[in-house]
Amino acid sequence: MMSSEIQFERSGNLGRIVLDRPKALNALTLDQVHAIHPQLDAWAADPGVAAVVIEGAGEKAFCAGGDIKLLHEACKAGDHDFVAAFYRDEYRLNRRIKTMPKPYVALLDGIVMGGGVGVSVHGRFR
């Protein structure tokens, strides 16, 4: 799967995730969180995938955390359900990473904060 914000690729026996928002320092959106979780589930069940690698696009950041701008806008609009869903689902993703039965490797280059730590530190390798 490829979109303007995230890429999923399969190269041989490797699953690859690229956070692709370099202008926003690859800050996580709820859509990205919702896309990553089922992809990890699929790769966990796929005997042809031996490991998963996650990295950030661009030269400045792996991931600067959750997209604070989106969360701030949601708070200002009174959409507290969005904010709650973001953190709930991001933490569920962190748990999924922790329980991934295959090696999960985070290639950290540049800024790593908040949610970027979450999607990296819970894997086996950084």
C-alpha positions as YAML, in Angstrom:
chain: A
units: angstrom
residues:
- id: 1
  name: MET
  ca: [0.00, 0.00, 0.00]
- id: 2
  name: MET
  ca: [1.16, 3.50, -0.74]
- id: 3
  name: SER
  ca: [-0.42, 6.80, 0.11]
- id: 4
  name: SER
  ca: [0.81, 10.32, 0.46]
- id: 5
  name: GLU
  ca: [1.58, 9.77, 4.16]
- id: 6
  name: ILE
  ca: [2.78, 6.20, 4.51]
- id: 7
  name: GLN
  ca: [4.23, 3.45, 2.36]
- id: 8
  name: PHE
  ca: [4.14, -0.30, 2.86]
- id: 9
  name: GLU
  ca: [6.44, -2.41, 0.72]
- id: 10
  name: ARG
  ca: [7.48, -6.00, 0.54]
- id: 11
  name: SER
  ca: [11.03, -6.70, -0.57]
- id: 12
  name: GLY
  ca: [11.81, -10.40, -0.51]
- id: 13
  name: ASN
  ca: [11.14, -11.55, 3.04]
- id: 14
  name: LEU
  ca: [11.18, -8.02, 4.48]
- id: 15
  name: GLY
  ca: [8.14, -5.87, 5.21]
- id: 16
  name: ARG
  ca: [8.97, -2.17, 5.07]
- id: 17
  name: ILE
  ca: [7.07, 0.80, 6.49]
- id: 18
  name: VAL
  ca: [8.03, 4.35, 5.53]
- id: 19
  name: LEU
  ca: [6.48, 7.25, 7.42]
- id: 20
  name: ASP
  ca: [6.23, 9.73, 4.56]
- id: 21
  name: ARG
  ca: [5.51, 13.19, 5.92]
- id: 22
  name: PRO
  ca: [8.99, 14.75, 5.88]
- id: 23
  name: LYS
  ca: [7.69, 18.35, 5.89]
- id: 24
  name: ALA
  ca: [5.89, 17.54, 9.17]
- id: 25
  name: LEU
  ca: [8.95, 15.65, 10.49]
- id: 26
  name: ASN
  ca: [7.00, 12.43, 9.86]
- id: 27
  name: ALA
  ca: [4.57, 13.25, 12.68]
- id: 28
  name: LEU
  ca: [2.00, 10.47, 13.13]
- id: 29
  name: THR
  ca: [-1.60, 10.91, 12.11]
- id: 30
  name: LEU
  ca: [-4.50, 8.75, 13.24]
- id: 31
  name: ASP
  ca: [-4.85, 7.49, 9.66]
- id: 32
  name: GLN
  ca: [-1.24, 6.28, 9.74]
- id: 33
  name: VAL
  ca: [-1.78, 4.55, 13.08]
- id: 34
  name: HIS
  ca: [-4.90, 2.88, 11.67]
- id: 35
  name: ALA
  ca: [-2.96, 1.75, 8.58]
- id: 36
  name: ILE
  ca: [0.09, 0.36, 10.38]
- id: 37
  name: HIS
  ca: [-1.71, -1.91, 12.85]
- id: 38
  name: PRO
  ca: [-3.49, -4.18, 10.32]
- id: 39
  name: GLN
  ca: [-0.39, -4.26, 8.12]
- id: 40
  name: LEU
  ca: [1.63, -5.57, 11.07]
- id: 41
  name: ASP
  ca: [-1.09, -8.17, 11.69]
- id: 42
  name: ALA
  ca: [-0.90, -9.28, 8.05]
- id: 43
  name: TRP
  ca: [2.89, -9.51, 8.06]
- id: 44
  name: ALA
  ca: [2.84, -11.38, 11.40]
- id: 45
  name: ALA
  ca: [0.60, -14.02, 9.82]
- id: 46
  name: ASP
  ca: [2.56, -14.18, 6.55]
- id: 47
  name: PRO
  ca: [5.19, -16.95, 6.64]
- id: 48
  name: GLY
  ca: [7.01, -15.22, 3.79]
- id: 49
  name: VAL
  ca: [7.78, -12.17, 5.92]
- id: 50
  name: ALA
  ca: [10.75, -12.70, 8.23]
- id: 51
  name: ALA
  ca: [11.08, -9.17, 9.66]
- id: 52
  name: VAL
  ca: [9.63, -5.67, 9.52]
- id: 53
  name: VAL
  ca: [11.56, -2.42, 9.16]
- id: 54
  name: ILE
  ca: [10.13, 1.04, 9.86]
- id: 55
  name: GLU
  ca: [11.82, 4.28, 8.87]
- id: 56
  name: GLY
  ca: [11.06, 7.93, 8.25]
- id: 57
  name: ALA
  ca: [11.28, 9.73, 4.92]
- id: 58
  name: GLY
  ca: [13.57, 12.70, 4.51]
- id: 59
  name: GLU
  ca: [16.72, 13.73, 6.29]
- id: 60
  name: LYS
  ca: [15.49, 15.51, 9.43]
- id: 61
  name: ALA
  ca: [13.40, 13.05, 11.40]
- id: 62
  name: PHE
  ca: [12.40, 9.47, 11.95]
- id: 63
  name: CYS
  ca: [9.19, 10.66, 13.64]
- id: 64
  name: ALA
  ca: [8.56, 13.76, 15.72]
- id: 65
  name: GLY
  ca: [5.63, 12.12, 17.53]
- id: 66
  name: GLY
  ca: [1.91, 12.58, 17.16]
- id: 67
  name: ASP
  ca: [0.78, 15.39, 14.88]
- id: 68
  name: ILE
  ca: [0.30, 18.07, 17.53]
- id: 69
  name: LYS
  ca: [-1.24, 20.47, 15.01]
- id: 70
  name: LEU
  ca: [-4.07, 18.03, 14.25]
- id: 71
  name: LEU
  ca: [-4.57, 17.27, 17.93]
- id: 72
  name: HIS
  ca: [-4.60, 20.99, 18.82]
- id: 73
  name: GLU
  ca: [-7.16, 21.72, 16.10]
- id: 74
  name: ALA
  ca: [-9.35, 18.88, 17.35]
- id: 75
  name: CYS
  ca: [-9.17, 20.22, 20.92]
- id: 76
  name: LYS
  ca: [-10.06, 23.73, 19.77]
- id: 77
  name: ALA
  ca: [-13.04, 22.33, 17.88]
- id: 78
  name: GLY
  ca: [-14.14, 20.39, 20.97]
- id: 79
  name: ASP
  ca: [-13.51, 17.04, 19.30]
- id: 80
  name: HIS
  ca: [-12.21, 15.29, 22.38]
- id: 81
  name: ASP
  ca: [-13.25, 11.92, 20.98]
- id: 82
  name: PHE
  ca: [-10.66, 12.34, 18.20]
- id: 83
  name: VAL
  ca: [-7.93, 13.12, 20.73]
- id: 84
  name: ALA
  ca: [-8.92, 10.15, 22.91]
- id: 85
  name: ALA
  ca: [-9.04, 7.86, 19.85]
- id: 86
  name: PHE
  ca: [-5.62, 9.04, 18.72]
- id: 87
  name: TYR
  ca: [-3.89, 8.19, 21.98]
- id: 88
  name: ARG
  ca: [-5.89, 5.00, 22.57]
- id: 89
  name: ASP
  ca: [-5.12, 3.66, 19.12]
- id: 90
  name: GLU
  ca: [-1.49, 4.80, 19.15]
- id: 91
  name: TYR
  ca: [-0.93, 2.98, 22.44]
- id: 92
  name: ARG
  ca: [-2.64, -0.12, 21.02]
- id: 93
  name: LEU
  ca: [-0.23, 0.07, 18.10]
- id: 94
  name: ASN
  ca: [2.68, 0.28, 20.54]
- id: 95
  name: ARG
  ca: [1.39, -2.89, 22.20]
- id: 96
  name: ARG
  ca: [1.10, -4.59, 18.81]
- id: 97
  name: ILE
  ca: [4.70, -3.71, 18.06]
- id: 98
  name: LYS
  ca: [5.79, -5.09, 21.44]
- id: 99
  name: THR
  ca: [4.01, -8.40, 20.79]
- id: 100
  name: MET
  ca: [5.12, -8.71, 17.16]
- id: 101
  name: PRO
  ca: [6.29, -12.32, 16.73]
- id: 102
  name: LYS
  ca: [8.87, -11.34, 14.13]
- id: 103
  name: PRO
  ca: [11.80, -8.95, 14.41]
- id: 104
  name: TYR
  ca: [10.69, -5.32, 14.18]
- id: 105
  name: VAL
  ca: [13.53, -2.97, 13.35]
- id: 106
  name: ALA
  ca: [13.28, 0.82, 13.66]
- id: 107
  name: LEU
  ca: [15.85, 2.72, 11.61]
- id: 108
  name: LEU
  ca: [16.24, 5.90, 13.62]
- id: 109
  name: ASP
  ca: [17.81, 8.86, 11.88]
- id: 110
  name: GLY
  ca: [17.19, 12.40, 13.05]
- id: 111
  name: ILE
  ca: [14.47, 13.59, 15.40]
- id: 112
  name: VAL
  ca: [12.65, 10.94, 17.46]
- id: 113
  name: MET
  ca: [10.08, 12.18, 19.99]
- id: 114
  name: GLY
  ca: [6.79, 11.15, 21.58]
- id: 115
  name: GLY
  ca: [4.93, 8.78, 19.29]
- id: 116
  name: GLY
  ca: [8.15, 8.25, 17.33]
- id: 117
  name: VAL
  ca: [9.61, 6.73, 20.45]
- id: 118
  name: GLY
  ca: [6.46, 4.63, 20.78]
- id: 119
  name: VAL
  ca: [6.70, 3.13, 17.30]
- id: 120
  name: SER
  ca: [10.41, 2.40, 17.74]
- id: 121
  name: VAL
  ca: [11.29, 1.54, 21.34]
- id: 122
  name: HIS
  ca: [8.75, -1.30, 21.61]
- id: 123
  name: GLY
  ca: [10.40, -3.22, 18.78]
- id: 124
  name: ARG
  ca: [13.30, -5.58, 19.29]
- id: 125
  name: PHE
  ca: [15.90, -3.58, 17.39]
- id: 126
  name: ARG
  ca: [16.70, 0.13, 16.96]
...
